[in-house]
Amino acid sequence: MEDNGRFEEKSFTNGDVYIGKFKGILPHGNGKYTWSDGSVYEGDWIDGKMTGKGILIWPSGAKYEGEFSGSYLHGHGTFTKSNGCVYTGGWRMNAHHGIGRKAYSNSDIYEGLWKEGIREGSGKFTWNDGSIYIGNWKKGKIDGRGIMKWFNGDVFDGCWLNGLRQGSGVYRFSDGGLYIGTWSKGLKDGKGTFYPSGSKQPSLKKWCTNLHSDENCKVPNSRFNRSLSEKARASGRSKSSRHLSQSTSLLDENHVIQNPADDCICRDSSSALPRTSNEGQSEVSVMSNMVFEREYMQGVLIVERLRECSEKPHNKNKRQSKFSMKQVKKSSFIGTIQNRRSYYLKLNLQLGIRYTVGKITPVPAREVRSSDFGERARIRMYFPKEGSQLTPPHCSVDFYWKDYCPMVFRNLREMFKLDAAEYMMSICGDCALKDISSPGKSGSIFFISQDDKFVIKTLKKYELKVLLNMLPKYYHHVGSYENTLITKFFGIHRITLRGGKKVRFVVMGNMFCTELHIHRRYDLKGSSQGRYTSQDKINSNTTLKDLDLKYEFHMDKKLRESLFKQISLDCKFLESQHIIDYSLLLGLHFRAPENLKALVEPPGSIQRQFSLPSADVDILKQGEQLIIPKGLLLVAHEPSFVNATPGPHIRGNTLRAYSIGNKEVDLLLPGTARLPVQLGVNMPAQATSLLQEDKVEESEVELFEVYDVVLYMGIIDILQEYNVKKKLEHAYKSLQFDPMTISVIEPKIYAERFINFMDKKVFPEIP
């Protein structure tokens, strides 16, 4: 900075004093400013504002030395608080921003990225007890992919959400035992495999590769290391950068977790994690030649299967994998879309939906007309790679786009309370759509949005015709019955690729988009023909079938009455459209009884977020058909307290429960949330196991038989019209365990058998 100002001292009427250079009447150049409260700044000034390098000292003893801009702490600098807490790194408008190191007064240390004063991005946190975490952060909490090592030697490498383990992960115990599985809200939840200490353990290279590719749980890339060292050298901080760069190298994709002694990993004291890690205490085993297939429910072990550790299962899995690939290749043209083709297809979908929604949203709202369902109710557009006057340039292949009945689906989305901007961001945001495996034999491809709200499925030509033909009556039905369980459709589209290949899609709501973990999924038709799943094909995401159902569900009398009233209305509608072959898709969230949860959770770790009024307790004690509260509790509905984030699976009235005086009800989940009970959403029940003792495998242990569950359900597969029944002959030689040939299956008979099966086998009345 050019130094040509005059040097003088000036006292102000408020008691402030400035000694230094001026430019006109403003401090400009080097100078010292003392405020009346005792604060002192000495350093560079430009046009009356602290800009450049300087030192600022507060009366409390806090001190900042570094760069300023426009009188803000901005650039690089060191801030020392009076309690001994020290931060050195980047600043932006008085807040930590960029790369920095903060040593707290209790000796905890964080080194990594900051965003507007909050830990955000890649970083390493070291606690004063020696525990260490290296990985991703979001809004000040551990979030994303990360590795943690507790001071007792236990190591976890996997996914995190909001400071808690959430999703897939590998937990290595200090005694050498290994558990590979899934977690939910910090507790084991779902299926996993435990390898005792001394047993032959699998290579984790493939698992780590799959975790790297998970969009929801990405490993920080090397760009963090490069940007850190480059920025550090530019500011003359090479020593600190070398220290941080070495510590973050554990995040490299070549990191091997088999040697935890070389890892630096840990737990966030600001999160809900316990101060000590005692997970390994219940896992100790001397059976070196065995592995355990386990299933947990919120930290409680509910099923355990013992199998020998051998190569045979591995070979069997390889053969099964080859068979599955062969089946996919035989299915259709759709099944051949892989790798780059799949990427192009998803990108085309996003481009087309963004164009369609953007075009139809500004049109003034109005009631749909008969012409909105007709052949001319289409939006067509060509998307060349280089772009056009109406379409942007893109990195996919040239394609033609067709959108069916845009005004109808625009009104349907509004009817389903979906904001157009949120809908577009969910599907067409910066994140790519995710591939999911097909739960059935249709050969369809399924995508899901990054926020899990929407499922996109490919359609066969006849399915498209069925949906378009029934669309007017469907529109009327969902408008008349807001509690309908029938699949919610949000758009129908077609992409024509080079060579004339046509791919048709429908966008649907994902009824399993919920903050609760779905432990089981069932596709129920009321048929016994082929309605089971081989044990070697079952994993945590498998959709099971009728003969796999081991439970019957008992719910409040009024809730059950509302459920069957709507099922009857929906089946009557499908019957009128000559539809057969539909299913009830049922999702179960199990709640561990409180007496069992207490065995695996530290005292006081589960706290009720809402107090229960005494009046509600009295009603619950007196109510008939009462669901005994173990992990669930029904309480009077209070809109201001419930967690009711709008979603495509949520629509309709809050239901009334007989057990609390025919009042609208909320579901209280101790330690989790308070949710409104709606038809097919957040419905509480008790699941009674129907598994007979003589059918239990010797290697399988069921630890208890009655469960509290939260149910999610909807009627799906509604596009199978009666006139294509010949294609169902193999699948429906029997219905509801009664021999019946396909020739006598009529839509009315199918509806009656479907309702009867749900009434007698799935949701029987409480005796």
Short mmCIF file of N, CA and C in Angstrom, two decimals, residues 127-226:
data_model
loop_
_atom_site.label_atom_id
_atom_site.label_comp_id
_atom_site.label_asym_id
_atom_site.label_seq_id
_atom_site.Cartn_x
_atom_site.Cartn_y
_atom_site.Cartn_z
N TRP A 127 -10.10 -35.79 20.55
CA TRP A 127 -10.58 -35.49 21.89
C TRP A 127 -9.47 -35.63 22.92
N ASN A 128 -9.66 -35.02 24.08
CA ASN A 128 -8.61 -35.02 25.09
C ASN A 128 -8.37 -36.40 25.69
N ASP A 129 -9.27 -37.37 25.47
CA ASP A 129 -9.04 -38.73 25.97
C ASP A 129 -8.29 -39.59 24.97
N GLY A 130 -7.93 -39.02 23.80
CA GLY A 130 -7.18 -39.76 22.78
C GLY A 130 -8.03 -40.29 21.66
N SER A 131 -9.34 -40.17 21.75
CA SER A 131 -10.22 -40.61 20.67
C SER A 131 -10.07 -39.67 19.48
N ILE A 132 -10.23 -40.22 18.26
CA ILE A 132 -10.01 -39.43 17.04
C ILE A 132 -11.06 -39.78 16.00
N TYR A 133 -11.54 -38.75 15.28
CA TYR A 133 -12.42 -38.95 14.13
C TYR A 133 -11.82 -38.23 12.93
N ILE A 134 -11.82 -38.91 11.78
CA ILE A 134 -11.40 -38.30 10.52
C ILE A 134 -12.48 -38.58 9.48
N GLY A 135 -13.00 -37.54 8.87
CA GLY A 135 -14.03 -37.76 7.86
C GLY A 135 -14.82 -36.50 7.57
N ASN A 136 -16.05 -36.68 7.14
CA ASN A 136 -16.90 -35.57 6.72
C ASN A 136 -17.67 -34.97 7.88
N TRP A 137 -17.94 -33.66 7.75
CA TRP A 137 -18.73 -32.91 8.72
C TRP A 137 -19.78 -32.11 7.98
N LYS A 138 -20.90 -31.87 8.65
CA LYS A 138 -21.95 -31.04 8.08
C LYS A 138 -22.67 -30.33 9.21
N LYS A 139 -22.75 -29.01 9.10
CA LYS A 139 -23.41 -28.17 10.10
C LYS A 139 -22.87 -28.43 11.50
N GLY A 140 -21.55 -28.66 11.58
CA GLY A 140 -20.90 -28.81 12.87
C GLY A 140 -20.94 -30.20 13.44
N LYS A 141 -21.57 -31.16 12.74
CA LYS A 141 -21.66 -32.51 13.26
C LYS A 141 -21.08 -33.51 12.26
N ILE A 142 -20.69 -34.67 12.78
CA ILE A 142 -20.19 -35.74 11.92
C ILE A 142 -21.30 -36.16 10.98
N ASP A 143 -21.02 -36.17 9.67
CA ASP A 143 -22.07 -36.45 8.69
C ASP A 143 -21.42 -36.87 7.38
N GLY A 144 -21.77 -38.06 6.89
CA GLY A 144 -21.16 -38.57 5.66
C GLY A 144 -20.26 -39.75 5.98
N ARG A 145 -19.24 -39.93 5.16
CA ARG A 145 -18.30 -41.03 5.38
C ARG A 145 -17.24 -40.60 6.37
N GLY A 146 -16.92 -41.49 7.31
CA GLY A 146 -15.90 -41.15 8.29
C GLY A 146 -15.39 -42.36 9.05
N ILE A 147 -14.22 -42.19 9.64
CA ILE A 147 -13.57 -43.26 10.40
C ILE A 147 -13.35 -42.76 11.82
N MET A 148 -13.70 -43.60 12.78
CA MET A 148 -13.58 -43.21 14.17
C MET A 148 -12.86 -44.28 14.96
N LYS A 149 -11.97 -43.84 15.84
CA LYS A 149 -11.25 -44.76 16.72
C LYS A 149 -11.40 -44.28 18.15
N TRP A 150 -12.04 -45.11 18.97
CA TRP A 150 -12.21 -44.76 20.36
C TRP A 150 -10.92 -45.02 21.14
N PHE A 151 -10.80 -44.41 22.30
CA PHE A 151 -9.57 -44.55 23.08
C PHE A 151 -9.34 -45.98 23.55
N ASN A 152 -10.41 -46.82 23.56
CA ASN A 152 -10.23 -48.21 23.98
C ASN A 152 -9.78 -49.12 22.84
N GLY A 153 -9.61 -48.55 21.62
CA GLY A 153 -9.10 -49.33 20.49
C GLY A 153 -10.16 -49.75 19.49
N ASP A 154 -11.45 -49.60 19.80
CA ASP A 154 -12.50 -49.94 18.84
C ASP A 154 -12.46 -48.96 17.67
N VAL A 155 -12.78 -49.48 16.45
CA VAL A 155 -12.71 -48.68 15.23
C VAL A 155 -14.00 -48.85 14.43
N PHE A 156 -14.54 -47.75 13.95
CA PHE A 156 -15.71 -47.80 13.06
C PHE A 156 -15.39 -47.04 11.79
N ASP A 157 -15.66 -47.66 10.65
CA ASP A 157 -15.48 -47.03 9.34
C ASP A 157 -16.80 -47.17 8.59
N GLY A 158 -17.46 -46.06 8.34
CA GLY A 158 -18.74 -46.16 7.65
C GLY A 158 -19.45 -44.83 7.54
N CYS A 159 -20.77 -44.88 7.48
CA CYS A 159 -21.62 -43.71 7.23
C CYS A 159 -22.15 -43.12 8.53
N TRP A 160 -22.31 -41.80 8.51
CA TRP A 160 -22.80 -41.06 9.67
C TRP A 160 -23.89 -40.09 9.22
N LEU A 161 -24.75 -39.73 10.15
CA LEU A 161 -25.77 -38.73 9.88
C LEU A 161 -26.07 -37.98 11.18
N ASN A 162 -25.87 -36.67 11.13
CA ASN A 162 -26.21 -35.82 12.27
C ASN A 162 -25.53 -36.28 13.56
N GLY A 163 -24.26 -36.69 13.44
CA GLY A 163 -23.48 -37.06 14.62
C GLY A 163 -23.63 -38.50 15.07
N LEU A 164 -24.43 -39.31 14.36
CA LEU A 164 -24.65 -40.69 14.75
C LEU A 164 -24.38 -41.63 13.58
N ARG A 165 -23.97 -42.86 13.91
CA ARG A 165 -23.79 -43.86 12.85
C ARG A 165 -25.13 -44.14 12.18
N GLN A 166 -25.14 -44.07 10.84
CA GLN A 166 -26.38 -44.23 10.09
C GLN A 166 -26.05 -44.81 8.72
N GLY A 167 -26.48 -46.06 8.49
CA GLY A 167 -26.20 -46.70 7.21
C GLY A 167 -25.17 -47.80 7.36
N SER A 168 -24.47 -48.08 6.27
CA SER A 168 -23.52 -49.19 6.25
C SER A 168 -22.24 -48.83 6.98
N GLY A 169 -21.60 -49.87 7.54
CA GLY A 169 -20.34 -49.62 8.22
C GLY A 169 -19.65 -50.90 8.64
N VAL A 170 -18.38 -50.77 9.01
CA VAL A 170 -17.57 -51.87 9.54
C VAL A 170 -17.08 -51.46 10.92
N TYR A 171 -17.34 -52.32 11.90
CA TYR A 171 -16.91 -52.05 13.27
C TYR A 171 -15.89 -53.11 13.67
N ARG A 172 -14.65 -52.69 13.94
CA ARG A 172 -13.62 -53.63 14.40
C ARG A 172 -13.39 -53.40 15.89
N PHE A 173 -13.54 -54.47 16.65
CA PHE A 173 -13.37 -54.39 18.09
C PHE A 173 -11.90 -54.52 18.46
N SER A 174 -11.57 -54.02 19.62
CA SER A 174 -10.16 -54.01 20.05
C SER A 174 -9.61 -55.42 20.22
N ASP A 175 -10.49 -56.41 20.42
CA ASP A 175 -10.01 -57.79 20.57
C ASP A 175 -9.82 -58.49 19.23
N GLY A 176 -10.11 -57.79 18.09
CA GLY A 176 -9.93 -58.36 16.76
C GLY A 176 -11.21 -58.81 16.10
N GLY A 177 -12.33 -58.82 16.82
CA GLY A 177 -13.62 -59.18 16.23
C GLY A 177 -14.05 -58.13 15.21
N LEU A 178 -14.91 -58.54 14.26
CA LEU A 178 -15.33 -57.66 13.18
C LEU A 178 -16.82 -57.81 12.96
N TYR A 179 -17.53 -56.67 12.84
CA TYR A 179 -18.95 -56.70 12.51
C TYR A 179 -19.18 -55.81 11.30
N ILE A 180 -19.84 -56.38 10.27
CA ILE A 180 -20.19 -55.64 9.06
C ILE A 180 -21.71 -55.60 8.98
N GLY A 181 -22.28 -54.40 8.96
CA GLY A 181 -23.73 -54.32 8.95
C GLY A 181 -24.23 -52.90 8.76
N THR A 182 -25.42 -52.64 9.28
CA THR A 182 -26.04 -51.32 9.15
C THR A 182 -26.41 -50.79 10.53
N TRP A 183 -26.45 -49.47 10.60
CA TRP A 183 -26.80 -48.77 11.84
C TRP A 183 -27.92 -47.78 11.56
N SER A 184 -28.68 -47.45 12.61
CA SER A 184 -29.71 -46.43 12.53
C SER A 184 -29.71 -45.64 13.82
N LYS A 185 -29.52 -44.32 13.71
CA LYS A 185 -29.48 -43.43 14.88
C LYS A 185 -28.49 -43.92 15.93
N GLY A 186 -27.32 -44.41 15.47
CA GLY A 186 -26.25 -44.79 16.37
C GLY A 186 -26.30 -46.22 16.86
N LEU A 187 -27.36 -46.97 16.56
CA LEU A 187 -27.50 -48.34 17.05
C LEU A 187 -27.52 -49.32 15.88
N LYS A 188 -27.01 -50.54 16.11
CA LYS A 188 -27.13 -51.58 15.09
C LYS A 188 -28.61 -51.77 14.78
N ASP A 189 -28.93 -51.81 13.48
CA ASP A 189 -30.32 -51.90 13.06
C ASP A 189 -30.37 -52.58 11.71
N GLY A 190 -30.90 -53.78 11.65
CA GLY A 190 -30.92 -54.52 10.40
C GLY A 190 -29.97 -55.70 10.43
N LYS A 191 -29.67 -56.21 9.25
CA LYS A 191 -28.87 -57.43 9.16
C LYS A 191 -27.38 -57.12 9.06
N GLY A 192 -26.58 -58.06 9.56
CA GLY A 192 -25.13 -57.92 9.50
C GLY A 192 -24.45 -59.23 9.80
N THR A 193 -23.13 -59.24 9.68
CA THR A 193 -22.33 -60.43 9.91
C THR A 193 -21.25 -60.14 10.93
N PHE A 194 -21.12 -61.01 11.94
CA PHE A 194 -20.10 -60.85 12.98
C PHE A 194 -19.06 -61.96 12.84
N TYR A 195 -17.78 -61.55 12.79
CA TYR A 195 -16.65 -62.46 12.73
C TYR A 195 -15.91 -62.37 14.05
N PRO A 196 -15.95 -63.44 14.86
CA PRO A 196 -15.29 -63.38 16.17
C PRO A 196 -13.78 -63.23 16.02
N SER A 197 -13.14 -62.84 17.10
CA SER A 197 -11.69 -62.71 17.12
C SER A 197 -11.05 -64.06 16.82
N GLY A 198 -10.09 -64.06 15.92
CA GLY A 198 -9.40 -65.28 15.55
C GLY A 198 -10.00 -66.02 14.38
N SER A 199 -11.22 -65.63 13.95
CA SER A 199 -11.84 -66.30 12.81
C SER A 199 -11.28 -65.76 11.51
N LYS A 200 -11.51 -66.50 10.43
CA LYS A 200 -11.08 -66.05 9.12
C LYS A 200 -12.01 -64.93 8.67
N GLN A 201 -11.45 -63.77 8.43
CA GLN A 201 -12.27 -62.59 8.12
C GLN A 201 -12.15 -62.21 6.65
N PRO A 202 -13.20 -61.63 6.08
CA PRO A 202 -13.20 -61.32 4.65
C PRO A 202 -12.35 -60.10 4.34
N SER A 203 -11.98 -60.00 3.07
CA SER A 203 -11.31 -58.79 2.61
C SER A 203 -12.32 -57.66 2.54
N LEU A 204 -11.93 -56.50 3.01
CA LEU A 204 -12.85 -55.35 3.04
C LEU A 204 -12.65 -54.43 1.84
N LYS A 205 -11.80 -54.84 0.89
CA LYS A 205 -11.51 -53.97 -0.24
C LYS A 205 -12.76 -53.71 -1.06
N LYS A 206 -13.54 -54.78 -1.34
CA LYS A 206 -14.75 -54.62 -2.15
C LYS A 206 -15.78 -53.80 -1.40
N TRP A 207 -15.92 -54.04 -0.09
CA TRP A 207 -16.88 -53.28 0.71
C TRP A 207 -16.53 -51.80 0.69
N CYS A 208 -15.24 -51.49 0.86
CA CYS A 208 -14.82 -50.09 0.85
C CYS A 208 -15.09 -49.44 -0.50
N THR A 209 -14.87 -50.22 -1.58
CA THR A 209 -15.13 -49.69 -2.92
C THR A 209 -16.60 -49.33 -3.08
N ASN A 210 -17.49 -50.22 -2.60
CA ASN A 210 -18.93 -49.95 -2.69
C ASN A 210 -19.31 -48.74 -1.86
N LEU A 211 -18.67 -48.58 -0.71
CA LEU A 211 -18.98 -47.44 0.15
C LEU A 211 -18.51 -46.15 -0.49
N HIS A 212 -17.36 -46.20 -1.19
CA HIS A 212 -16.87 -45.01 -1.89
C HIS A 212 -17.86 -44.56 -2.95
N SER A 213 -18.53 -45.52 -3.59
CA SER A 213 -19.45 -45.18 -4.67
C SER A 213 -20.83 -44.76 -4.19
N ASP A 214 -21.08 -44.89 -2.88
CA ASP A 214 -22.38 -44.51 -2.33
C ASP A 214 -22.49 -42.99 -2.30
N GLU A 215 -23.46 -42.44 -3.03
CA GLU A 215 -23.61 -40.99 -3.11
C GLU A 215 -23.92 -40.37 -1.76
N ASN A 216 -24.56 -41.16 -0.85
CA ASN A 216 -24.95 -40.61 0.44
C ASN A 216 -23.84 -40.72 1.47
N CYS A 217 -22.75 -41.38 1.11
CA CYS A 217 -21.71 -41.63 2.11
C CYS A 217 -20.36 -41.63 1.44
N LYS A 218 -19.98 -40.49 0.84
CA LYS A 218 -18.75 -40.42 0.07
C LYS A 218 -17.54 -40.13 0.94
N VAL A 219 -16.40 -40.71 0.52
CA VAL A 219 -15.15 -40.41 1.18
C VAL A 219 -14.62 -39.08 0.68
N PRO A 220 -14.11 -38.23 1.57
CA PRO A 220 -13.51 -36.99 1.09
C PRO A 220 -12.40 -37.28 0.11
N ASN A 221 -12.34 -36.55 -1.00
CA ASN A 221 -11.33 -36.84 -2.00
C ASN A 221 -10.03 -36.11 -1.71
N SER A 222 -9.04 -36.40 -2.54
CA SER A 222 -7.71 -35.87 -2.29
C SER A 222 -7.63 -34.37 -2.51
N ARG A 223 -8.68 -33.78 -3.10
CA ARG A 223 -8.67 -32.34 -3.32
C ARG A 223 -8.53 -31.59 -2.00
N PHE A 224 -9.05 -32.17 -0.93
CA PHE A 224 -8.92 -31.52 0.38
C PHE A 224 -7.45 -31.42 0.76
N ASN A 225 -6.71 -32.51 0.56
CA ASN A 225 -5.30 -32.50 0.91
C ASN A 225 -4.52 -31.51 0.06
N ARG A 226 -4.82 -31.49 -1.26
CA ARG A 226 -4.08 -30.61 -2.15
C ARG A 226 -4.36 -29.15 -1.81
#
